CSV table of C-alpha atoms and ligand atoms in Angstrom, one decimal:
chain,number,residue,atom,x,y,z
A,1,UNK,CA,-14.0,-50.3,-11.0
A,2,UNK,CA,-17.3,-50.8,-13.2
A,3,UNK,CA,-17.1,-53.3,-15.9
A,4,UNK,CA,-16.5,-51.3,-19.5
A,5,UNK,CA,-15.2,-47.7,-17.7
A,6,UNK,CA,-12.5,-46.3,-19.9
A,7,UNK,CA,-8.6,-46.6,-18.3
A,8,UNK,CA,-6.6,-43.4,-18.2
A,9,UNK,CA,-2.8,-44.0,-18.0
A,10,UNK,CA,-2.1,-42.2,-15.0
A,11,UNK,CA,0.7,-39.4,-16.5
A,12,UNK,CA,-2.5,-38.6,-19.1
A,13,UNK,CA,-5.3,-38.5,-16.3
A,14,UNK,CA,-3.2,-36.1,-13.9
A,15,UNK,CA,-2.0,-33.7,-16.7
A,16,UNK,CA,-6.1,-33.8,-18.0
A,17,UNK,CA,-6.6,-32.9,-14.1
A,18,UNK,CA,-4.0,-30.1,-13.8
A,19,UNK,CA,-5.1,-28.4,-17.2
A,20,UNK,CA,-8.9,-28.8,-16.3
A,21,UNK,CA,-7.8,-27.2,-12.6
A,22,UNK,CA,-5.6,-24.9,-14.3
A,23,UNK,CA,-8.4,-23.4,-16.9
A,24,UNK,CA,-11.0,-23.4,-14.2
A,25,UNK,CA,-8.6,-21.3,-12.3
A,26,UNK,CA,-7.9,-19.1,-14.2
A,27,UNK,CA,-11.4,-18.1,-15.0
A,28,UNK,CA,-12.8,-18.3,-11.8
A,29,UNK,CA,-14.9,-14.9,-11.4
A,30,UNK,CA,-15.4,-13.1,-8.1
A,31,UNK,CA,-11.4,-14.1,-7.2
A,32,UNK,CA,-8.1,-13.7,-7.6
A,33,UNK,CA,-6.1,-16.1,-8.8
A,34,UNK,CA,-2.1,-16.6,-8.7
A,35,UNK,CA,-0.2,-15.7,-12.0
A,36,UNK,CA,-3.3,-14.7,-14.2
A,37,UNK,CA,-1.1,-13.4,-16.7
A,38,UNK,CA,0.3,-16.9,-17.3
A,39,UNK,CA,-0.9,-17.5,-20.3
A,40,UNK,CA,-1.9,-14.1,-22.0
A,41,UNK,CA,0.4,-12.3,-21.0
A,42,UNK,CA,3.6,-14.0,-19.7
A,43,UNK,CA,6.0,-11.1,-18.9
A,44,UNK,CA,3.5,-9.1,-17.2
A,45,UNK,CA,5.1,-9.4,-13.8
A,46,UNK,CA,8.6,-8.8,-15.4
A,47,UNK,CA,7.6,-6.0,-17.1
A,48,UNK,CA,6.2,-4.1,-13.9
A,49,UNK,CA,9.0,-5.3,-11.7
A,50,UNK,CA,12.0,-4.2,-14.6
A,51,UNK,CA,9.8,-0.7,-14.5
A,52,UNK,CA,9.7,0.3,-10.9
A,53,UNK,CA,13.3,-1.1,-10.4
A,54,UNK,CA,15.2,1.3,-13.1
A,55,UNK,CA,12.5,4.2,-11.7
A,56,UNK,CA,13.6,3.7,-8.4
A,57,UNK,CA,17.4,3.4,-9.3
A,58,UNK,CA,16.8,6.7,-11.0
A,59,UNK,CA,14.3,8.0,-8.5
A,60,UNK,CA,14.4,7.0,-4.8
A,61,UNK,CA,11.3,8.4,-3.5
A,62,UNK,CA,9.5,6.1,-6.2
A,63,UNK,CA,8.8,3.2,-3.7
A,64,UNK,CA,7.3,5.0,-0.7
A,65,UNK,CA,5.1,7.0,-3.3
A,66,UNK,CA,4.2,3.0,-4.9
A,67,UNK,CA,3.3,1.9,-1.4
A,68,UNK,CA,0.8,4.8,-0.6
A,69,UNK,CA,-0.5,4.8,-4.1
A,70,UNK,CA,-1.8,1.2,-3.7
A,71,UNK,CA,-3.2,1.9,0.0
A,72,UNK,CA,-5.1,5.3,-2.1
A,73,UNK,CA,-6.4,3.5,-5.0
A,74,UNK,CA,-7.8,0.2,-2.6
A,75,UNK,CA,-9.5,1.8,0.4
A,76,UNK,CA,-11.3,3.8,-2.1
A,77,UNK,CA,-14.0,1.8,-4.5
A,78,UNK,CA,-11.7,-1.3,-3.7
A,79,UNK,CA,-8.1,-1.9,-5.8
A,80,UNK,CA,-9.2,-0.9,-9.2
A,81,UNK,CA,-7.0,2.0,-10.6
A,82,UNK,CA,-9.9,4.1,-9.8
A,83,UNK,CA,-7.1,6.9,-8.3
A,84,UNK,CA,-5.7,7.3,-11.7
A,85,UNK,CA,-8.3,8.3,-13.7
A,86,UNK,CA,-8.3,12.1,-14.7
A,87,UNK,CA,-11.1,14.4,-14.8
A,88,UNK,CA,-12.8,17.4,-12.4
A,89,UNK,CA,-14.2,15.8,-10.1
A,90,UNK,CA,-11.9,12.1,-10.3
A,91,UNK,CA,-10.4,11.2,-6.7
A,92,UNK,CA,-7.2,11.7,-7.6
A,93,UNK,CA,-8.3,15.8,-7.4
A,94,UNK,CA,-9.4,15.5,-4.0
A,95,UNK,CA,-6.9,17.3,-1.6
A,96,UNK,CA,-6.4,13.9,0.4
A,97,UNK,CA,-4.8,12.9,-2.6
A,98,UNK,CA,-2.9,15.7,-3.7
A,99,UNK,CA,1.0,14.1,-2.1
A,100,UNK,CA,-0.1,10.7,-3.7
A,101,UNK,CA,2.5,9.9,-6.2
A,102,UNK,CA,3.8,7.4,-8.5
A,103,UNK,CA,1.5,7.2,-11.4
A,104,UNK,CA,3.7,8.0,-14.1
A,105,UNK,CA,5.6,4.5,-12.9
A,106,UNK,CA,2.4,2.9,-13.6
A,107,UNK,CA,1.5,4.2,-16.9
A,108,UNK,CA,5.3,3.6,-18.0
A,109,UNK,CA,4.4,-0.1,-17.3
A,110,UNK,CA,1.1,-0.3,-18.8
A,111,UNK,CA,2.7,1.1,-22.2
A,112,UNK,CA,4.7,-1.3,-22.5
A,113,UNK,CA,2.5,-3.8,-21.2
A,114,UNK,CA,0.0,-2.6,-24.4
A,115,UNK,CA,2.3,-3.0,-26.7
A,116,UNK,CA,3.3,-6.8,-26.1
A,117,UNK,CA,-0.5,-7.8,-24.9
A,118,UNK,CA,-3.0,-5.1,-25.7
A,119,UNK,CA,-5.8,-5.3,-23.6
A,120,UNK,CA,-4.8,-7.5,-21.4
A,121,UNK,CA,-3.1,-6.7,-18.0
A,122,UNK,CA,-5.2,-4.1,-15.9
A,123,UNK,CA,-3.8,-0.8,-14.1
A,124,UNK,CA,-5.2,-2.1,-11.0
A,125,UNK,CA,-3.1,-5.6,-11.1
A,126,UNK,CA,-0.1,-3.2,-12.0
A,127,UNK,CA,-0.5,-0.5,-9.3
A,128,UNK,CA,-0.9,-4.1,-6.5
A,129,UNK,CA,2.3,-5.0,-8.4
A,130,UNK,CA,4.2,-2.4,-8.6
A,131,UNK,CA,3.9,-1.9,-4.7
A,132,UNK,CA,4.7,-5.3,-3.8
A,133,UNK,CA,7.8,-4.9,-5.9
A,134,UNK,CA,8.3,-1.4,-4.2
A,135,UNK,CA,8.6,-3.0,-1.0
A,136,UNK,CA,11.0,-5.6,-2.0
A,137,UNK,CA,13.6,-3.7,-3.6
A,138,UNK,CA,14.1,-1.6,-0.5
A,139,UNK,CA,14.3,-4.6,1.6
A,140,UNK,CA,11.5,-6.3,2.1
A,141,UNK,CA,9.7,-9.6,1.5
A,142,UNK,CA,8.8,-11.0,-1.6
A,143,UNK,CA,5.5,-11.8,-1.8
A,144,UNK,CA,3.5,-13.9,-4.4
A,145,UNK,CA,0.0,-12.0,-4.6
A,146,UNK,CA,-2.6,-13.3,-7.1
A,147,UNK,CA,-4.1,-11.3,-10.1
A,148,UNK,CA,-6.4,-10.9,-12.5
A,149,UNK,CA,-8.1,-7.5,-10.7
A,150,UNK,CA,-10.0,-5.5,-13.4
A,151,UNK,CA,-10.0,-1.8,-13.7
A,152,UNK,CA,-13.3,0.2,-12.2
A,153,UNK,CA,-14.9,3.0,-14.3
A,154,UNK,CA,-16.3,4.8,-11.5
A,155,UNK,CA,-14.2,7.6,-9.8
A,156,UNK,CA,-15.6,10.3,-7.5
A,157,UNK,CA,-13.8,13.3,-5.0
A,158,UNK,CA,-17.0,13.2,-3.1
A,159,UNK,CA,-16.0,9.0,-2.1
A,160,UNK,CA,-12.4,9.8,-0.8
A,161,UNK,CA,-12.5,11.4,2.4
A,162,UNK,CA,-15.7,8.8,3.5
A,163,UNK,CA,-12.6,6.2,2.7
A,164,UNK,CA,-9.4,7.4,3.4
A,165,UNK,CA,-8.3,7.9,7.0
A,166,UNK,CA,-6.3,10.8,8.6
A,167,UNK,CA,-3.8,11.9,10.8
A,168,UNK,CA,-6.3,12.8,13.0
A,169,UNK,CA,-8.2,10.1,13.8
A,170,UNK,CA,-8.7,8.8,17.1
A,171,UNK,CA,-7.9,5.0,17.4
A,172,UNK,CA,-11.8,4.0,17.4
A,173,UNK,CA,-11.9,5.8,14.0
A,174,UNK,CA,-9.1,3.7,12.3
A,175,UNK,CA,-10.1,0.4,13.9
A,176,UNK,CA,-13.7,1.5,12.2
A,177,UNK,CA,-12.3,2.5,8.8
A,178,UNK,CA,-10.0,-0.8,8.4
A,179,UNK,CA,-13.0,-3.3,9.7
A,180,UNK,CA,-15.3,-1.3,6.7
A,181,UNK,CA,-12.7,-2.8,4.9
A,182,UNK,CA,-12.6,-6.3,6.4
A,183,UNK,CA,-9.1,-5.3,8.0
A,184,UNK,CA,-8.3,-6.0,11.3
A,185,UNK,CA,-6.7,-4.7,14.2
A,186,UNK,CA,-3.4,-6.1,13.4
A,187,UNK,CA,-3.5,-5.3,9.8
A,188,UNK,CA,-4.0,-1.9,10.9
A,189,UNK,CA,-0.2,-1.8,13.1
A,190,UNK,CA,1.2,-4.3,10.2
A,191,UNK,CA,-0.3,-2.0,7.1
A,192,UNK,CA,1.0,1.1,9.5
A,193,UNK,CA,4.6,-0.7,8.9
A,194,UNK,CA,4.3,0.8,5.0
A,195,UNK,CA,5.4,4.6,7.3
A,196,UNK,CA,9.4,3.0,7.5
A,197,UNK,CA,9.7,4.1,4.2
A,198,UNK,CA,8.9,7.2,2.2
A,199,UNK,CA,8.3,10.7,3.2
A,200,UNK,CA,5.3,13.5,4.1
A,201,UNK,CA,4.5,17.4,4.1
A,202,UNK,CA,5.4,19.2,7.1
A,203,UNK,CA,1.7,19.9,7.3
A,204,UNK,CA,0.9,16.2,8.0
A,205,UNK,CA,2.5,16.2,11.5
A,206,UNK,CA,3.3,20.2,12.3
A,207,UNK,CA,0.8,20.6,14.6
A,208,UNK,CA,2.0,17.9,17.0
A,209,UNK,CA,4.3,21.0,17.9
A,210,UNK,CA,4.7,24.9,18.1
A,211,UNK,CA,7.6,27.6,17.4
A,212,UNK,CA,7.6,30.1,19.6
A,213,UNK,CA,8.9,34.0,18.4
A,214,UNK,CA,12.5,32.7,19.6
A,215,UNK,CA,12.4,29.4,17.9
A,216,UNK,CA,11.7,27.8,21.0
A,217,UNK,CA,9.5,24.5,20.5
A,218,UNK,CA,6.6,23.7,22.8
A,219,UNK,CA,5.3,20.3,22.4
A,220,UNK,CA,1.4,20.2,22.0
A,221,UNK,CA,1.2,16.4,21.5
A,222,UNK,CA,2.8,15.0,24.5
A,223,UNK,CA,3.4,11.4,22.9
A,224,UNK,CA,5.8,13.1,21.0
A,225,UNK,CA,9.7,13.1,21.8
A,226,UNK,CA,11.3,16.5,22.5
A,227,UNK,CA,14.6,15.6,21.2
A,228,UNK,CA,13.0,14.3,17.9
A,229,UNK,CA,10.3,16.8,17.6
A,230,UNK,CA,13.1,19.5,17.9
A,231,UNK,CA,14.9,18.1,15.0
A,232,UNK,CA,11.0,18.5,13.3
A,233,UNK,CA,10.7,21.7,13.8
A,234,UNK,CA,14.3,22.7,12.5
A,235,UNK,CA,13.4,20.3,9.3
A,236,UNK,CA,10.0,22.0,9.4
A,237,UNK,CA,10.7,25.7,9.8
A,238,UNK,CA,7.3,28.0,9.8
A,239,UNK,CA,9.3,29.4,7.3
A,240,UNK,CA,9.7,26.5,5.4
A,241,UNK,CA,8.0,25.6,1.3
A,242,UNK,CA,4.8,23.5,1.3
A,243,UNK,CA,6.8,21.4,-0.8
A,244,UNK,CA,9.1,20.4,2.1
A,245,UNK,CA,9.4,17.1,3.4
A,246,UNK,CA,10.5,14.7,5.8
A,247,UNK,CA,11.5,11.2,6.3
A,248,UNK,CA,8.9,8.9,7.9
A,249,UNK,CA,11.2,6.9,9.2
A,250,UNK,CA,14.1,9.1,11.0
A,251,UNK,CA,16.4,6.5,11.1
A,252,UNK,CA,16.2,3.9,7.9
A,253,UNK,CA,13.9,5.8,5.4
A,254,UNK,CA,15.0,4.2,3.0
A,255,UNK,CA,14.6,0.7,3.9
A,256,UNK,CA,11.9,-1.4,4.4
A,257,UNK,CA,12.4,-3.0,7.8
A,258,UNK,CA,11.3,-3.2,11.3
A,259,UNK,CA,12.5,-0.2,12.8
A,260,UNK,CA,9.1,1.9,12.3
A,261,UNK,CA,8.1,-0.3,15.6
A,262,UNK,CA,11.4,0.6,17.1
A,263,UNK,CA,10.8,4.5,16.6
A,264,UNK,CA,7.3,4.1,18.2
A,265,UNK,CA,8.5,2.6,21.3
A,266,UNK,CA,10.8,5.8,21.3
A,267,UNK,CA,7.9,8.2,20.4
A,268,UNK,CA,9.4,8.9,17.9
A,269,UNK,CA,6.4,8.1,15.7
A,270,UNK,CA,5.8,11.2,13.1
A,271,UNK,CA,2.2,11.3,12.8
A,272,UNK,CA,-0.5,11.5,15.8
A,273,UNK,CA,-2.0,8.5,14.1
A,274,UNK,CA,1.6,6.3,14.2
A,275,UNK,CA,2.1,7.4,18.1
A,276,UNK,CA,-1.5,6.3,18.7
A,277,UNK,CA,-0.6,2.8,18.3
A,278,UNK,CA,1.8,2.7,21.2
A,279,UNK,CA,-0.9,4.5,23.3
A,280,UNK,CA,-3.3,2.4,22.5
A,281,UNK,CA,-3.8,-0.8,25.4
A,282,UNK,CA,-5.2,-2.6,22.3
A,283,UNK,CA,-2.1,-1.9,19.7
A,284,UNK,CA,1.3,-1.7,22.4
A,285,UNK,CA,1.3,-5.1,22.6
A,286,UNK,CA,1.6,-5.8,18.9
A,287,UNK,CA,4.0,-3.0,18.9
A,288,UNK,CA,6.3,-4.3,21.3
A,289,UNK,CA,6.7,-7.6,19.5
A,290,UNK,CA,7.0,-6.2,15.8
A,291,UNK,CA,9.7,-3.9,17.1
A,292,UNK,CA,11.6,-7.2,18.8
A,293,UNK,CA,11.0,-9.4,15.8
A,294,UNK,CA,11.1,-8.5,11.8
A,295,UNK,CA,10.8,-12.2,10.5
A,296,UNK,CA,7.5,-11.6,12.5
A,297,UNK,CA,6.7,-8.3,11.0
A,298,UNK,CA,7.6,-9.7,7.1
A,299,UNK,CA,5.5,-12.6,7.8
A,300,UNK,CA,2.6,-10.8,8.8
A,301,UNK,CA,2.9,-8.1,6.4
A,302,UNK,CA,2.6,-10.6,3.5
A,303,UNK,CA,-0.6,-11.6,5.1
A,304,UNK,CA,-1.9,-8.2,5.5
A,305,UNK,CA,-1.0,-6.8,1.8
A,306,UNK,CA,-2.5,-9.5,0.6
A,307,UNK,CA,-5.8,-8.3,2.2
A,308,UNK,CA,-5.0,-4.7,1.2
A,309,UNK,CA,-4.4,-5.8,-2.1
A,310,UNK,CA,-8.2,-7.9,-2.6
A,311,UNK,CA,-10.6,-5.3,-1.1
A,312,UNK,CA,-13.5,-4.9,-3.3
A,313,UNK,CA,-11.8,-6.2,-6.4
A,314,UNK,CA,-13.3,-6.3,-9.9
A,315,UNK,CA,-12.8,-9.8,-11.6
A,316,UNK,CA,-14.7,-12.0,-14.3
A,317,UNK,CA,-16.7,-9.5,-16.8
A,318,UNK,CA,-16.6,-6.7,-14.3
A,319,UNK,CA,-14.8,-3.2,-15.0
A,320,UNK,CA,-12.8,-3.4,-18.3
A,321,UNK,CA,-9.1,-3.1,-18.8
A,322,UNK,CA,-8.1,0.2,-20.1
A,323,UNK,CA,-6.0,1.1,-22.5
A,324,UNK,CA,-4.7,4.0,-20.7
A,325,UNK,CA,-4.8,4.0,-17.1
A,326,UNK,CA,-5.9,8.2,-17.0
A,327,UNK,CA,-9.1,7.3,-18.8
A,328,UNK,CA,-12.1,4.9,-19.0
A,329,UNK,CA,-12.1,3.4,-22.4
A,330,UNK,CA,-13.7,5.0,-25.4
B,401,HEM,C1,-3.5,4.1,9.2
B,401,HEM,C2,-3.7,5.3,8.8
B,401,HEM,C3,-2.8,6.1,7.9
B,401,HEM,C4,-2.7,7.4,7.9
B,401,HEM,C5,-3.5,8.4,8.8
B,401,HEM,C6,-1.7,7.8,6.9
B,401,HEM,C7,-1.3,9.0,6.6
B,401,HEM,C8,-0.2,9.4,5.8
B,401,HEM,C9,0.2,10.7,5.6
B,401,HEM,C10,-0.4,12.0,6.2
B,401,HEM,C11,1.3,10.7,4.8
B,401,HEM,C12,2.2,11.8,4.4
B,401,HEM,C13,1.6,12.5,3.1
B,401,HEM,C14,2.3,13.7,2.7
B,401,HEM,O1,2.5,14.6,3.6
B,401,HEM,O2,2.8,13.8,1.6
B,401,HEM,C15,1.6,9.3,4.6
B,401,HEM,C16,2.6,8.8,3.8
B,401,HEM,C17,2.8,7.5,3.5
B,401,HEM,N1,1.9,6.5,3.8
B,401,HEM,FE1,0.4,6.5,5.1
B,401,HEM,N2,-1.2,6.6,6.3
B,401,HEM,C18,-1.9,5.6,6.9
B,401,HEM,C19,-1.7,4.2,6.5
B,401,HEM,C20,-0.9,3.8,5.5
B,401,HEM,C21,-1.0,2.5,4.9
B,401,HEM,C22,-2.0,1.4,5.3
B,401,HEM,C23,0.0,2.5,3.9
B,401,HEM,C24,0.3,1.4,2.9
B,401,HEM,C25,0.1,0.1,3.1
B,401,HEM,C26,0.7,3.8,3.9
B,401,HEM,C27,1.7,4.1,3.2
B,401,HEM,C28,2.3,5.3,3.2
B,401,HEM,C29,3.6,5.6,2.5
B,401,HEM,C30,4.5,4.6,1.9
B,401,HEM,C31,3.9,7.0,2.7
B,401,HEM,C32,5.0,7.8,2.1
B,401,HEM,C33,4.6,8.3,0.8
B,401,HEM,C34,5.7,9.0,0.0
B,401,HEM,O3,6.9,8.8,0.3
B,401,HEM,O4,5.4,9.7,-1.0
B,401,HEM,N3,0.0,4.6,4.9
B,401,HEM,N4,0.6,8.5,5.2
């Protein structure tokens, strides 16, 4: 050591290190960083979790509609509440979004969260939240995710269907639309995984089959089971409201586990896309294992959401934090 250089006592010099690390941390702009809230806003992940818990006590559909909500609002001008703003031409009134659900849990949240730190905690770190917490209530791993994601002020119809993907899309086209997102092949079967809960519209999957005059079924997509699409098409009359639906996952909708992999070794996948990724050379594999191993699928999924849950985030001075999560602020 030089002659005359000043002597911390160790305790002193690591607690000047942690609090230096700590502050630097937490204002680090362009990232994430774990618990954000820390200091401005303590409760914040409480409050979120206490919310979609009695919601979904009282509500059971509320953490399939969480999970989908999160998937909508990220692929779409990154995770930035973007979805919930209201207006004409907002994305949350394009038709893609029309079944996307769940925002009233949000803004229940946020209230509360304004009234103990005003202007503080964004929508889009409570919507990344709130489906993290989804997931775990109905089963499945807790994850620590990082916040500190600000809230976007631009939101467009026009950018949704460029973003979101669809039942329809060929395997090519999803691989595509995930890598635009710097997702990968495997986050695209472990982000698939979110289909073992929740529920869709008889239009998203009806026609993967036919009813004849007789209400005889004739399969159109072959990768489809007869048994299962039979049960479909009874579930699924033509017949039946356009509010009808069904559960994703035919045999543990409501929890969040494994056995999506299981149903699509059985073809018993409900939507062409979900099928597709037992058809697929590139996806059985993956598949096969996630179906044989769920410590494997909760492992991976942690990684995965985590992705989900940074793409294109706003941090720093961009975006704001709304006071309401419906509107931009005044
Ligand atoms: C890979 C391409 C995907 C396609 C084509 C797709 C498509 C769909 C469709 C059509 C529905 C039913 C909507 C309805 O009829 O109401 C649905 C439901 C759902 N999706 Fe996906 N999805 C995909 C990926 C994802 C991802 C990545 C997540 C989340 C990580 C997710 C989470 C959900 C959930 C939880 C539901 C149930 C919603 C509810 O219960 O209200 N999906 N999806």
């Amino acid at each position: 050591m030089e002659k005359g250089a000043m002597v911390f006592p160790f305790p002193i010099a690591v607690s000047c290190l942690f609090i230096i690390v700590h502050i630097f941390a937490n204002s680090v702009s362009g990232s994430l960083v774990f618990n954000f809230y820390a200091a401005s806003c303590p409760t914040a992940e409480l409050i979120v979790r206490n919310t979609v818990s009695s919601s979904s006590s009282s509500d059971p559909s509320i953490p399939g509609k969480l999970l989908r909500l999160v998937f909508h609002d990220c692929f779409v001008e990154g995770c930035d509440a973007s979805l919930m703003l209201l207006g004409n031409n907002t994305e949350k009134s394009d038709p893609a979004n029309r079944s996307v659900g769940g925002f009233s849990v949000i803004e229940s949240a946020k209230r509360v969260l304004e009234f103990l730190c005003p202007g503080t905690v964004s929508c889009a770190d409570i919507i990344a939240l709130a489906a993290r917490d989804a997931v775990e209530i109905v089963g499945g791993p807790m994850i620590e995710i990082p916040t500190g994601r600000r809230d976007g002020m631009v939101s467009v119809a026009s950018n949704v269907r460029p973003n979101i993907l669809d039942t329809s899309f060929t395997m090519d086209e999803m691989i595509n639309r995930f890598s635009s997102k710097g997702l990968s092949l495997f986050d695209l079967v472990i982000l698939s995984g979110a289909h073992t809960i929740g529920a869709a519209h008889c239009s998203s999957f009806r026609d993967r089959f036919q009813e004849d005059s007789k209400g005889k079924l004739t399969l159109i997509d072959k990768t489809l089971d007869n048994t299962y699409a039979d049960e479909l098409m009874k579930e699924c009359p033509l017949s039946a409201s356009p509010s009808v639906t069904v559960n994703n996952d035919p045999e543990t909708s409501m929890v969040f586990d494994n056995q999506y992999y299981r149903n699509l070794l059985t073809n018993k996948g409900l939507f062409q896309s979900d099928s597709a990724l037992l058809s697929d050379n590139r996806t059985r594999k993956f598949v096969e294992d996630l179906a044989n191993d769920q410590e494997f699928f909760f492992e991976s999924w942690g990684q995965s959401f985590l992705k989900l849950t940074s793409i294109g985030v706003k941090t720093g001075d961009e975006g704001e934090i709304r006071s309401s999560c419906a509107s931009i602020n005044a």
